[in-house]
Amino acid sequence: YVFSNSSELNGTELEPLLLSRAVPLGLALGAFIIFAVAGNILVILSVVCNRHLRSPTNYFIVNLAIADLLLGTTVLPVSATLEILGYWVFGRIFCDAWAAVDVLCCTASIMSLCVISIDRYIGVSHPLQYPNIVTGRRALLAMLGIWILSLVISIGPLLGWKEPPSPDDKVCVITEEPFYALFSSLGSFYIPLIVILIMYCRVYVVAKRTTKNLEAGVKTETMNSGEITLRIHRGSQVHEDPGAAAKGRPSQARNSLAVKLLKFSREKKAAKTLGVVVGMFTLCWLPFFLTLPIGRYFSYTVAQFAPLPSMLFTRSISAK
């Protein structure tokens, strides 16, 4: 979401463009946009060109990169122009489309982080069953759902769910209509944030418990055919508990189980890295989404009740 202080413009009175401000600001914003676009392109190419990286988890990361790439190529350049000039120069129709794409890309980016957190929880809590739970087809369906939900949230203002447009074509802001602001904040941020926090709390609990079991040399995993207990020793040797065969696990799968079990450390490391990303994401977005619905809804409520004191005062005067 991008807002501008261009609403402070008064009629056609425009502040003169100061080159001492515009040039450094343009260079800084341009460098930021180039860095964002190049970084996301590299992420996409690394997965597309390396077949060993084509996994459901990386598909979700590519989906996140696509959302951020669209944001960097379609929204940020226009936002930079608006910030440098201080007023809107692209017309009313393009303003509405730009605002919708802004909400679309930001929502898809946030929801991608939400899906990644769910994926990491499954990977850490069920490392052996993960390939059967998170398949390529289910990953594609999840990504399709992300973009559909993002479109539903972003398309409202294009269908008329917005405040009356400013009569000044040089002003362009994302609508702050109170109920849409609340709806978009819940769908774009608060609900995904709650899911993310729950998932990473569960990842922490599962990782802590599994790490404790691994340090003790015992790992129990539930399979479709029963329960297996593995005893882990130094040197990557994994021995099956004598009672495991009686519980329904074929002995010839020991090596496969050992390899998959040792992948837990990688899953844990990936979860930690993505946890840092999610933490930074929360710190960056939380102030905005706190002020968006609360500020607008508060001002709306105040406006509704503002006449009440004068009405009561008038009635008290009339009663006298």
Coordinates of N, CA and C in Angstrom, one line a residue, residues 3 25 117 119 121 124 140 159 195 213 252 273 288 302:
F3 N 0.7 5.5 0.2 CA 0.0 6.8 0.4 C 0.9 7.9 0.1
L25 N 16.5 12.1 -4.0 CA 15.4 11.2 -3.8 C 15.2 10.3 -4.9
S117 N 4.6 -20.1 5.9 CA 4.7 -20.5 7.3 C 3.9 -21.8 7.6
D119 N 3.6 -24.2 5.3 CA 4.5 -25.2 4.7 C 5.6 -25.6 5.6
Y121 N 5.7 -25.4 8.8 CA 5.2 -26.2 10.0 C 5.0 -27.6 9.6
V124 N 8.5 -29.3 9.3 CA 9.2 -29.6 10.6 C 8.5 -30.6 11.4
L140 N 0.4 -25.6 -6.3 CA -0.2 -24.8 -7.3 C -1.6 -24.3 -7.0
L159 N -15.0 -1.4 -8.0 CA -16.4 -1.7 -8.2 C -17.3 -0.6 -7.5
V195 N -2.3 -16.3 11.5 CA -1.9 -17.7 11.0 C -0.4 -17.8 11.1
N213 N 14.7 -34.8 21.3 CA 14.7 -36.2 21.0 C 16.0 -36.6 20.3
Q252 N 13.4 -52.8 5.0 CA 14.2 -52.4 3.8 C 14.1 -50.9 3.6
T273 N 15.3 -19.1 9.1 CA 15.5 -18.1 8.2 C 14.2 -17.4 7.8
F288 N 1.6 0.5 9.8 CA 0.7 1.0 8.8 C -0.7 0.4 9.0
V302 N -16.3 9.5 15.2 CA -16.3 10.9 15.7 C -17.2 11.8 14.9

